[in-house]
Short mmCIF file of C-alpha atoms in Angstrom, two decimals:
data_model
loop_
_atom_site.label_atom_id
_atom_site.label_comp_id
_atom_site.label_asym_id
_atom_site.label_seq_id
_atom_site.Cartn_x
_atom_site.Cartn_y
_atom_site.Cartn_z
CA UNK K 3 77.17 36.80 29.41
CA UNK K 4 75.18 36.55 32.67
CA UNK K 5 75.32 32.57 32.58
CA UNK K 6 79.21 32.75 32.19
CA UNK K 7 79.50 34.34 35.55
CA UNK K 8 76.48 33.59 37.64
CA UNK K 9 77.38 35.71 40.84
CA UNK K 10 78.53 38.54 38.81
CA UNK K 11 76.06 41.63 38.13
CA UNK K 12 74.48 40.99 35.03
CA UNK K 13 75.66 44.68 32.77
CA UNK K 14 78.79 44.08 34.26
CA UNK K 15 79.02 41.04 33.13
CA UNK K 16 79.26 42.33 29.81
CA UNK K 17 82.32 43.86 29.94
CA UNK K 18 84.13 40.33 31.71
CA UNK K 19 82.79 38.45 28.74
CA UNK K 20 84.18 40.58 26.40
CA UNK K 21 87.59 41.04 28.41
CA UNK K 22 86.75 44.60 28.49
CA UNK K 23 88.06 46.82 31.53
CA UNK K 24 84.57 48.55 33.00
CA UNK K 25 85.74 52.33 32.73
CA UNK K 26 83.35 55.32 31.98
CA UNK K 27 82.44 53.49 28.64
CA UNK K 28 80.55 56.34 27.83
CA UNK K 29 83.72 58.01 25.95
CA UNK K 30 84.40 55.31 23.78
CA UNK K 31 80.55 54.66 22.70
CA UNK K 32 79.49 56.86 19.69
CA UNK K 33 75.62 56.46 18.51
CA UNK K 34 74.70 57.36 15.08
CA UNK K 35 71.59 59.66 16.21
CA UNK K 36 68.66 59.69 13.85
CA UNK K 37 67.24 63.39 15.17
CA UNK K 38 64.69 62.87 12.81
CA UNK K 39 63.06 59.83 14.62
CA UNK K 40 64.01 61.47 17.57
CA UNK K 41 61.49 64.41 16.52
CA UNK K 42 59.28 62.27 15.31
CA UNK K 43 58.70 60.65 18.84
CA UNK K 44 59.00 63.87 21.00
CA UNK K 45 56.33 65.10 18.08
CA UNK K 46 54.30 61.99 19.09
CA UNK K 47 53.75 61.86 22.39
CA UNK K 48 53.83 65.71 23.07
CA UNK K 49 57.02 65.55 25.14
CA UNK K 50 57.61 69.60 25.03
CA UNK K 51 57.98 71.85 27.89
CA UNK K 52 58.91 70.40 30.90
CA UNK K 53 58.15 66.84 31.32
CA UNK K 54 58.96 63.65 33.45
CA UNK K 55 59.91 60.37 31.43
CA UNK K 56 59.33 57.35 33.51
CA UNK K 57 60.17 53.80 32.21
CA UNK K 58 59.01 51.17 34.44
CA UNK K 59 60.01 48.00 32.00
CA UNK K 60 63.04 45.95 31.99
CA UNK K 61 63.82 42.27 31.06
CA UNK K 62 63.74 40.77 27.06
CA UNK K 63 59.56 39.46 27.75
CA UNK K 64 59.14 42.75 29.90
CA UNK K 65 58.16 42.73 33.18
CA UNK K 66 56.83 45.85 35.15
CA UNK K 67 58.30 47.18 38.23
CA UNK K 68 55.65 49.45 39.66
CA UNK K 69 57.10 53.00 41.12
CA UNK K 70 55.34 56.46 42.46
CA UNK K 71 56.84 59.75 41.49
CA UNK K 72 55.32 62.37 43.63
CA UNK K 73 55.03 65.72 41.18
CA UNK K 74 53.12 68.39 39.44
CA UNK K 75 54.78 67.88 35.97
CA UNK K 76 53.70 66.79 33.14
CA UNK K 77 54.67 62.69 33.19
CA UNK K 78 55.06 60.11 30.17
CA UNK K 79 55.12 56.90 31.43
CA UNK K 80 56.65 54.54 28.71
CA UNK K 81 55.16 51.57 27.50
CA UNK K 82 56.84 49.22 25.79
CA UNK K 83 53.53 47.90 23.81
CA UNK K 84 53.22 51.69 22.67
CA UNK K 85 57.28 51.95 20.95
CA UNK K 86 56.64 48.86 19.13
CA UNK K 87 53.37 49.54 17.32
CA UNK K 88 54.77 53.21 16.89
CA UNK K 89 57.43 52.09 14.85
CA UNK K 90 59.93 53.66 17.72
CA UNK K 91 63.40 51.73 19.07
CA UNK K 92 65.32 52.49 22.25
CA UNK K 93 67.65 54.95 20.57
CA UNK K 94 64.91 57.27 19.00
CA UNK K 95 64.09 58.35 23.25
CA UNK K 96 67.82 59.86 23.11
CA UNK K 97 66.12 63.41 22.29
CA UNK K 98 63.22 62.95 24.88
CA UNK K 99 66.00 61.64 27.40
CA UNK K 100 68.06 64.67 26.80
CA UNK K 101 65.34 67.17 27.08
CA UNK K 102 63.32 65.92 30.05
CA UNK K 103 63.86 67.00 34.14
CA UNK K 104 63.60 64.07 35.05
CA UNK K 105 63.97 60.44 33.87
CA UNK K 106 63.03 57.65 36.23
CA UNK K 107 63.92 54.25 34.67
CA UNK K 108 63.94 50.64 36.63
CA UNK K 109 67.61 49.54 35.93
CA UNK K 110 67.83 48.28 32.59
CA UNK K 111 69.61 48.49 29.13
CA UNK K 112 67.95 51.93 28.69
CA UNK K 113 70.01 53.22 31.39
CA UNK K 114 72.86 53.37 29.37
CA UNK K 115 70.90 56.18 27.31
CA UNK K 116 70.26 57.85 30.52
CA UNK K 117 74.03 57.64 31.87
CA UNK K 118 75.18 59.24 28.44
CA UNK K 119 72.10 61.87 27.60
CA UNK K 120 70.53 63.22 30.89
CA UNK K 121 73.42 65.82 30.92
CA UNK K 122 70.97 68.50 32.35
CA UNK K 123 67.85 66.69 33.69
CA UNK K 124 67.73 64.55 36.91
CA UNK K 125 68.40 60.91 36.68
CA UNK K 126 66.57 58.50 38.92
CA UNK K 127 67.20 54.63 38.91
CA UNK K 128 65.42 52.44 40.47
CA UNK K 129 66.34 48.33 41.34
CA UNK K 130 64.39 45.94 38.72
CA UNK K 131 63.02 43.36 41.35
CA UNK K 132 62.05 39.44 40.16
CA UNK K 133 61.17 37.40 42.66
CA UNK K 134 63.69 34.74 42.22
CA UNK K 135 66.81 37.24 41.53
CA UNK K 136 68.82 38.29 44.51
CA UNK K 137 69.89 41.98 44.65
CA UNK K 138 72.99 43.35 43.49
CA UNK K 139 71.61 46.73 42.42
CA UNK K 140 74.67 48.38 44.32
CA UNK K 141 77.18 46.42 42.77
CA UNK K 142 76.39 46.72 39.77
CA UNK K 143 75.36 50.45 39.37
CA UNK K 144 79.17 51.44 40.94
CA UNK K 145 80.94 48.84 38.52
CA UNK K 146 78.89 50.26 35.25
CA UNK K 147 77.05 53.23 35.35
CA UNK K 148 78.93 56.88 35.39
CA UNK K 149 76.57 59.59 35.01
CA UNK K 150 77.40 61.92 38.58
CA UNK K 151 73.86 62.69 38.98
CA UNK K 152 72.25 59.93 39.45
CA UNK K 153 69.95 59.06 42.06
CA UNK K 154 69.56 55.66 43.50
CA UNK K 155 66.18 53.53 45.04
CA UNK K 156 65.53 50.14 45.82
#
């Protein structure tokens, strides 16, 4: 959709080349849950207690955008290499996303899990930087992403 309209902000984009008006899509979006994969993965990487979930991957060959979070709990830093030869997808973190206090994510598809799941933890996006892109990380996180709690860094 994102070569359709080239100045446009890439999720948002989405939603023009659909004809779709960008509203809180999150109440017209239901995901068939599997809990038990869900389990299965929280089960896996120990994600109990209280717990930060930081994803620092974003593109469809995954690049890294290297961030700090400053605290003294426990972390899981994602890895991309780690989901695959797991067996995991993107949709069996809904469980971990939901139960963590914090999730800090570069902006990427998996943000739409954290705009519809991290009801009671802390949200924290962060701009996915290439070197040839130009920014439009405040566009596009107004036009598409609803979640109130979110909290923004470039």
């Amino acid at each position: 959709a994102d070569r359709y309209f080239q100045n446009a902000p890439i999720m948002a984009t989405k939603y023009y080349f659909i004809n779709h008006p960008i509203s809180d899509w999150r109440k017209s979006v239901d995901i068939k849950r599997n809990k038990d994969r869900e389990q299965e993965l929280i089960k896996k990487y120990d994600l109990t207690g209280e717990y930060i979930l930081i994803n620092r991957f974003f593109g469809s060959n995954p690049v890294e955008r290297d961030f700090s979070v400053d605290t003294d709990k426990k972390v899981h830093v994602m890895s991309y290499k780690d989901s695959v030869e797991n067996g995991f997808s993107i949709f069996d973190w809904i469980g971990a996303i939901e139960n963590a206090s914090e999730v800090h994510t570069v902006e990427t598809s998996f943000c739409y899990l954290v705009d519809k799941f991290c009801l009671n933890g802390q949200p924290h996006m962060y701009e996915k930087r290439m070197q040839t892109a130009p920014s439009d990380f405040y566009r596009n996180v107004g036009l598409v992403y609803r979640n109130p709690n979110w909290t923004f860094h470039n």
